[in-house]
Amino acid sequence: MDGHPNLREERPAYNPEIVAFCCNWCSYAGADLAGTTRLQYPTNVKIIRVMCSGRVDPAFVLKAFSLGADGVIIAGCHPSDCHYINGNEKTAIRGDFLSEFIEDAGIESQRFRVEWIAGSEGHKFADVVKQMVTELEALGPISEESAQ
Amino acid sequence: MMAKKEVVGAVLVVGGGPAGMQAALDLAESGYKVYVLETTPSIGGTMAQLDKTFPTNDCSMCILSPKLVATGRHENITLITNAELKKVEGEVGRFSVTVTKHQRFINEDKCTCCGICAEHCPIEGANSFERDLAPAKAIYVPFPQAVPLVYTIDKGLCIGCGICEKFCEANAIEYDMDSEIDETMEVGAIVLAPGYQVFDASKKSAYGHGVYANVVSNIEFERMLSASGPTEGHVIRPSDGDVPKSIAFIQCVGSRDAQTPNSYCSSYCCMAALKQAVIAKEHLPGLETTMFFMDTRAFGKEFEEYLQRAESEYGVRVFRNNRISGVQQNKETHDLSLSFIDAADISEETFDMVVLSAGAEPPEMSHKLAEILKIKTNKFGFCETDELSPVDSSLPGIFVCGAFSGPKDIPDSIAQASGAAGKVAALLSDQRGKLVTKKEYPEEMDLSNQEPRLGVFVCHCGINIGSVVNVPEVMEYASKLPGVVYAETNTYTCSQDTQKKIKEMIKEHNLNRVVVASCTPRTHEPLFQNTVREAGLNKYLFEMANIRDQCSWVHRLEPEAATEKAKDLVRMAVAKASRLEALQQPKIPVTPAALVIGGGLSGMTSALEIAKAGYEVHLIEKGKELGGHLRTIHSTLAGVDPRRTLAILRKEVLHNENITVHLGNTVEDVKGYIGNFESTLKDGEKIEHGAIVVATGAIEYEPTEYLYGKHPKVIRQTALGDMLSSGKFDAKSIVTIQCVGSRNDEHPNCSRICCSTAMTNALSIKKDYPDTEVYVLFRDIRTYGFSEENYNEAARLGVKFLRYDPSTPPKVQADGDDIEIHVDEQFIEQRIVLKPDYLVLNAAVHPNPDNKALAQLLKVPLNKEGFFLEAHMKLRPVDFPTDGIYLCGLAHSPRLIDESISQALAAAARVNTVLSKSSIEAEGVVSVVDEDKCSGCGTCVEVCPFSALRKNSDGVSEVIVAACKGCGCCGATCPEGAITMTHYTDQQLIAMARAALEEG
Amino acid sequence: MTDKHQPPHGVKVQADVSKERKPKIVGFLCNWCSYAGADLCGVSRFQYPANIRLVRVMCSARVSPHLVLDLFEAGADGVLIGGCHLNDCHYMTGNFHTEKRVGLMKRLLREAGIEEARLRLEWISASEGEKFSKVVTEFTEEIRRLGTSRVLTDDMMKVRAASADNASETFRLKALIGKEFNLLNKGNAYGDKLDPEKLGRIIDTAVVDEFERALILELAGIRPMSVKQLGMVMDVPTDRILKHIVLLRQNSKIAMEHSEGFTPVYRTVATGDER
């Protein structure tokens, strides 16, 4: 595996792959609402549903990069909205840690984001994906050694 | 006359807003059949229209939506939407209820809510949900998260063109339905929760609502702020779409207003408007928000802090003492100007927009309800209740909750709703469990040692998926994935015939895992889980791929890329599904007894209601006597005699054979978890119980200011009450100072009850001693709800109200036996000197100092003031995060007698939901600790907000399955990787991530 | 189409030659009645002005609003539609639908600012050769009196005509007009016959809405515009414009481009552009 996602012929340039860990109660619902309101965003994102963003072990994020992800999003409820009282506070702390760690590993900081997306924020979900795809397209593929 | 009346174990709840839903859920969970009658096509009430909620700025829909789904799906709740009450016969224990259902002209079982009908409907009309900001189609769903999630034809708007029928692939549209049908049901009790309606702001014509485009009502503004509202959360001027630079908020529109019938206070609008100002400023940095209050009524838990933050952090301008007389529009610019009082001057300013805080009115159906049910309403049209029985209507067996009994905010409505449920549960306790249904499933197949055999069902969803994603191609692709032995496509996978097909295919192909690629698990997972269960599979052997909401709908213009993504999503789901394991939901036995801590009004009320519902109760009181604060209260606003009530209540508690009273005792140790607590009392007695109610009350502040304790003429309001009731009152003039020990740096919040108390005392003085001068020195008068009437009455009887500013509080000087009070009056800007016979300090309610120790014992949180902190400030006002522990009364926050009683009944209802079950079925999705790997560091115990982890006798962590909610935070935290999160295991999630990144 | 059905070339028409451009008039005639009537007119040597160009269609109901409005957008000065008399339609009820469609076209012309009189519907039977010549003569006079269409000289008029054309193609208007006749005469899905006045009001509202929305999309497709600018150019109150924008945004047809100070500016989303 070359670490690069499927490059389809009709899409000449780089087609970044994003893995998004979405909490069930807010962000996954927000992604659904983007659908209900038929907002359009690029196909590059694949959502993995978890019950709480606090479930996302930092190792998952690193694993995703090592498997060839070009970007990773952890999306949870807004601060104080967590279905599990304060799971997202832990996400915030881990997010800060991960951002530093990833930069130290030579991966650009734009490749990892922690986003708070409420169940009513279909637009925000679509915007975050659009923005990140644009940024990743500008960055180009991740360097081989830092991905490991 | 019937020979013997059989009581019916079913309940009718009228209204499907937050209060109605709460009452329904509590009753359904306590073993009663519930019918929820809702006039609109969806449950949710006004809360569904809100953007955020105060004081936490929580997203309203985020917290409401799970409750909508829970209510809609509960097996003991039947929703009767788009319907109204027609006739009620019979009496308490056995009512015969007839309702009229207005047809939707949609077959609810067939409609998949795909929305293609509305997309093509050529008719646009008024939109009651989005107000005037966006049109509605004649076939519509009120909002995307509606429950039940089916479309409705608005017969008034529909021209019957027949287009929607042509487009509906589910054949759900049935024009030939009768437009209404009657249904009759038998119930033992009725709970009224029809809510309220918002005052029509255009009736106050001086404000120009409906005439000036940039004058909007609070609900309209709320929709504008909402990310899922018509403007997608953008605040813009309706006149020209410009972003406003300044917004004025006018309060008390249609409340506290003698020009309208609504002289009462609507209670929630001050906070709601403050929240709107804060959120608007968050949306538009630099926006100027100016608020015109008569008084700021931020009386609830942590509300005052919110007000202060709004002023100091967000820079919201706050003017008090203002009732704006009118708004003028500049015809050219559509800007709005208004005059207001600034200190002693009159100023005029121009604003880009004006938001009118329209108050609450009785619901439209109020009169009709009263007529059908023969219940009494007050002069405003709200349901009449008694201060000491706040959830009883004037007729036995008919209960009331929420704003129908008077304007109130969401948590008070929820508490009252649970309270009504508590009363009903006690009333119908003989019939508990008689009418509820429990679904039987076949025995689960033993799958051990079986290789995964997956079946994949790919849904066209009519044309919702099929018109974008190449469904046959995805199915073809899925059939070749490892482990997949069967794949097919369906027009609608959720249709009943496909459900049957899935079950047949499971049998025919020996499938042991099922993947459905269709819409979202948030709405459809339970349906499919049920199907696989019916075929003998464990419900956790099911996985969904969301190829509609998160694929075909959002990549409509890239069909090829969408098809590729759909394949990826199916591959991910298959990767997870092959690793799924059957999970058990252990049954945890419940000890049917409750421990109530605190023997005041709240504790006694709660204990009595639990006992009446048929459970054993241990009531623990630290003091030598039951009664708490109620013993010091002599009269209340409504004029009932608290002492008599106390005597009756005490007698009932002492004589109830289910209640054991432990006087002079405290709880020293608590072990266990929901259903299985074991507590040790100070005297050594050990009690086993299934639930706990915390009702430890609060204390009256002992002032250190205003010469209290140093001068005999300075007394607290309780002492004044004593004097008045014993007839020893003898004064020509008294002065009352409000907010003593509250709303200051140390205790920032409002004590809520003191303004009402001041009115009670002032009125009783004016009635018995009309010549006595009464002065009330206040900052804001906070007589919310109907107690505003008492404020008006006091003013009418000549009580003088002088407003002081907290920066220049009144000065009190002793002059021998006399006292002298200097106060800088804000309104007239004058220093006034008073020499009363008594200075009465309205002292704050402060948290019970014992709270800290008890909080540690129970592992439940306190807020920073020291009151107990509930699980959620809006929707779970009497729950703690830890299951099985509840709170009520002043232990929660300062509140009036009726509010304490409501909460106490609510806590009882919540306890009933636990104790009514012989066992609790735990979640299957829980954490599991590998004891061999656990080092006992305890990190997981700290991060768990539900106290669902503890150290066992071996010093390693263990999960209390009954308390675990399955969020998985502990697993992600554990440094040793010793915690597995079932159904979302590392292995499963990484397999998904790997599949996501694989070559297509 | 064969030549022998065309009016003979070179026929001199006795009419004033105006200073202006010669009016360009297109006539759509149904095969069975009006076209036959036009032929009879020729056979009987009834004279009429030469400005009209005729297009034969099988039924007048074939003439969709788009065909007509597209001609006006291209600068036609007048359009005549000729069909069989009511109840005489070769296709049973085709001309009843024609009547409804012409109603829509006229409404849209009014919105676009083009004189309704430039569109004329006439029932001409196969035996009414003389009527055909009379109608064409009168209509040509009328068009001459109205003068040359401003669409070719006034950019805004062209945009308005294009918007009327686009509006006529919206599902909403097509559906309403397509159903209008049956809803009034045969009954709706509930088996009720609609009150013509009520339905008329509904269609009027829909026409105004759809025209204004189409015009917004045309204008904001040329260059990004604010609500106030649109209001001024379209001469429509800005609060109405805003309501349209809210809806168009919800349907992803228009997007906020940027803000000029406190004024958001909107741009039409090009179809096929998903980002």
JSON list of C-alpha atoms in Angstrom, two decimals, chain C residues 184-259:
[
{"chain": "C", "resi": 184, "resn": "LEU", "atom": "CA", "xyz": [-61.51, 23.57, -11.80]},
{"chain": "C", "resi": 185, "resn": "ASN", "atom": "CA", "xyz": [-63.56, 21.27, -13.94]},
{"chain": "C", "resi": 186, "resn": "LYS", "atom": "CA", "xyz": [-63.00, 17.68, -12.95]},
{"chain": "C", "resi": 187, "resn": "GLY", "atom": "CA", "xyz": [-62.29, 17.99, -9.26]},
{"chain": "C", "resi": 188, "resn": "ASN", "atom": "CA", "xyz": [-59.16, 17.56, -7.19]},
{"chain": "C", "resi": 189, "resn": "ALA", "atom": "CA", "xyz": [-57.66, 14.60, -5.35]},
{"chain": "C", "resi": 190, "resn": "TYR", "atom": "CA", "xyz": [-60.32, 14.91, -2.67]},
{"chain": "C", "resi": 191, "resn": "GLY", "atom": "CA", "xyz": [-63.07, 14.99, -5.27]},
{"chain": "C", "resi": 192, "resn": "ASP", "atom": "CA", "xyz": [-63.79, 18.72, -4.74]},
{"chain": "C", "resi": 193, "resn": "LYS", "atom": "CA", "xyz": [-63.98, 21.35, -7.45]},
{"chain": "C", "resi": 194, "resn": "LEU", "atom": "CA", "xyz": [-61.92, 24.41, -6.64]},
{"chain": "C", "resi": 195, "resn": "ASP", "atom": "CA", "xyz": [-63.21, 27.93, -6.57]},
{"chain": "C", "resi": 196, "resn": "PRO", "atom": "CA", "xyz": [-61.72, 29.58, -9.69]},
{"chain": "C", "resi": 197, "resn": "GLU", "atom": "CA", "xyz": [-61.11, 32.82, -7.84]},
{"chain": "C", "resi": 198, "resn": "LYS", "atom": "CA", "xyz": [-59.22, 31.11, -5.05]},
{"chain": "C", "resi": 199, "resn": "LEU", "atom": "CA", "xyz": [-57.09, 29.12, -7.45]},
{"chain": "C", "resi": 200, "resn": "GLY", "atom": "CA", "xyz": [-56.53, 32.27, -9.50]},
{"chain": "C", "resi": 201, "resn": "ARG", "atom": "CA", "xyz": [-55.16, 34.02, -6.43]},
{"chain": "C", "resi": 202, "resn": "ILE", "atom": "CA", "xyz": [-52.90, 31.07, -5.65]},
{"chain": "C", "resi": 203, "resn": "ILE", "atom": "CA", "xyz": [-51.53, 31.09, -9.19]},
{"chain": "C", "resi": 204, "resn": "ASP", "atom": "CA", "xyz": [-51.09, 34.87, -9.16]},
{"chain": "C", "resi": 205, "resn": "THR", "atom": "CA", "xyz": [-49.04, 34.61, -5.97]},
{"chain": "C", "resi": 206, "resn": "ALA", "atom": "CA", "xyz": [-47.00, 31.75, -7.35]},
{"chain": "C", "resi": 207, "resn": "VAL", "atom": "CA", "xyz": [-46.30, 33.65, -10.58]},
{"chain": "C", "resi": 208, "resn": "VAL", "atom": "CA", "xyz": [-45.12, 36.74, -8.74]},
{"chain": "C", "resi": 209, "resn": "ASP", "atom": "CA", "xyz": [-42.97, 34.63, -6.40]},
{"chain": "C", "resi": 210, "resn": "GLU", "atom": "CA", "xyz": [-41.39, 32.57, -9.11]},
{"chain": "C", "resi": 211, "resn": "PHE", "atom": "CA", "xyz": [-40.80, 35.51, -11.41]},
{"chain": "C", "resi": 212, "resn": "GLU", "atom": "CA", "xyz": [-39.13, 37.50, -8.65]},
{"chain": "C", "resi": 213, "resn": "ARG", "atom": "CA", "xyz": [-37.00, 34.53, -7.66]},
{"chain": "C", "resi": 214, "resn": "ALA", "atom": "CA", "xyz": [-35.99, 33.90, -11.27]},
{"chain": "C", "resi": 215, "resn": "LEU", "atom": "CA", "xyz": [-35.12, 37.57, -11.65]},
{"chain": "C", "resi": 216, "resn": "ILE", "atom": "CA", "xyz": [-33.01, 37.50, -8.49]},
{"chain": "C", "resi": 217, "resn": "LEU", "atom": "CA", "xyz": [-31.13, 34.49, -9.82]},
{"chain": "C", "resi": 218, "resn": "GLU", "atom": "CA", "xyz": [-30.61, 36.15, -13.20]},
{"chain": "C", "resi": 219, "resn": "LEU", "atom": "CA", "xyz": [-29.36, 39.39, -11.67]},
{"chain": "C", "resi": 220, "resn": "ALA", "atom": "CA", "xyz": [-27.16, 37.82, -9.02]},
{"chain": "C", "resi": 221, "resn": "GLY", "atom": "CA", "xyz": [-25.80, 35.53, -11.71]},
{"chain": "C", "resi": 222, "resn": "ILE", "atom": "CA", "xyz": [-24.50, 38.55, -13.62]},
{"chain": "C", "resi": 223, "resn": "ARG", "atom": "CA", "xyz": [-22.80, 40.03, -10.60]},
{"chain": "C", "resi": 224, "resn": "PRO", "atom": "CA", "xyz": [-23.09, 39.58, -6.82]},
{"chain": "C", "resi": 225, "resn": "MET", "atom": "CA", "xyz": [-25.79, 41.81, -5.39]},
{"chain": "C", "resi": 226, "resn": "SER", "atom": "CA", "xyz": [-27.15, 42.83, -2.03]},
{"chain": "C", "resi": 227, "resn": "VAL", "atom": "CA", "xyz": [-30.78, 42.73, -0.99]},
{"chain": "C", "resi": 228, "resn": "LYS", "atom": "CA", "xyz": [-30.97, 46.50, -1.24]},
{"chain": "C", "resi": 229, "resn": "GLN", "atom": "CA", "xyz": [-29.44, 46.60, -4.72]},
{"chain": "C", "resi": 230, "resn": "LEU", "atom": "CA", "xyz": [-31.81, 43.89, -5.89]},
{"chain": "C", "resi": 231, "resn": "GLY", "atom": "CA", "xyz": [-34.72, 45.76, -4.39]},
{"chain": "C", "resi": 232, "resn": "MET", "atom": "CA", "xyz": [-33.75, 48.89, -6.24]},
{"chain": "C", "resi": 233, "resn": "VAL", "atom": "CA", "xyz": [-33.13, 47.23, -9.60]},
{"chain": "C", "resi": 234, "resn": "MET", "atom": "CA", "xyz": [-36.25, 45.09, -9.40]},
{"chain": "C", "resi": 235, "resn": "ASP", "atom": "CA", "xyz": [-38.43, 47.73, -7.80]},
{"chain": "C", "resi": 236, "resn": "VAL", "atom": "CA", "xyz": [-39.61, 45.23, -5.22]},
{"chain": "C", "resi": 237, "resn": "PRO", "atom": "CA", "xyz": [-39.67, 45.92, -1.44]},
{"chain": "C", "resi": 238, "resn": "THR", "atom": "CA", "xyz": [-36.46, 44.69, 0.15]},
{"chain": "C", "resi": 239, "resn": "ASP", "atom": "CA", "xyz": [-38.24, 42.60, 2.79]},
{"chain": "C", "resi": 240, "resn": "ARG", "atom": "CA", "xyz": [-39.82, 40.59, -0.01]},
{"chain": "C", "resi": 241, "resn": "ILE", "atom": "CA", "xyz": [-36.45, 40.18, -1.69]},
{"chain": "C", "resi": 242, "resn": "LEU", "atom": "CA", "xyz": [-34.99, 38.94, 1.57]},
{"chain": "C", "resi": 243, "resn": "LYS", "atom": "CA", "xyz": [-37.68, 36.31, 1.94]},
{"chain": "C", "resi": 244, "resn": "HIS", "atom": "CA", "xyz": [-36.89, 35.04, -1.54]},
{"chain": "C", "resi": 245, "resn": "ILE", "atom": "CA", "xyz": [-33.18, 35.01, -0.75]},
{"chain": "C", "resi": 246, "resn": "VAL", "atom": "CA", "xyz": [-33.80, 33.01, 2.44]},
{"chain": "C", "resi": 247, "resn": "LEU", "atom": "CA", "xyz": [-35.65, 30.38, 0.43]},
{"chain": "C", "resi": 248, "resn": "LEU", "atom": "CA", "xyz": [-33.20, 30.34, -2.46]},
{"chain": "C", "resi": 249, "resn": "ARG", "atom": "CA", "xyz": [-30.38, 29.91, 0.01]},
{"chain": "C", "resi": 250, "resn": "GLN", "atom": "CA", "xyz": [-32.16, 27.00, 1.65]},
{"chain": "C", "resi": 251, "resn": "ASN", "atom": "CA", "xyz": [-32.40, 25.40, -1.75]},
{"chain": "C", "resi": 252, "resn": "SER", "atom": "CA", "xyz": [-28.70, 26.09, -2.41]},
{"chain": "C", "resi": 253, "resn": "LYS", "atom": "CA", "xyz": [-29.53, 28.24, -5.44]},
{"chain": "C", "resi": 254, "resn": "ILE", "atom": "CA", "xyz": [-27.88, 31.34, -4.11]},
{"chain": "C", "resi": 255, "resn": "ALA", "atom": "CA", "xyz": [-24.99, 31.82, -1.72]},
{"chain": "C", "resi": 256, "resn": "MET", "atom": "CA", "xyz": [-23.57, 34.64, 0.30]},
{"chain": "C", "resi": 257, "resn": "GLU", "atom": "CA", "xyz": [-20.49, 35.84, -1.52]},
{"chain": "C", "resi": 258, "resn": "HIS", "atom": "CA", "xyz": [-19.11, 38.29, 1.01]},
{"chain": "C", "resi": 259, "resn": "SER", "atom": "CA", "xyz": [-20.16, 41.24, 3.11]}
]
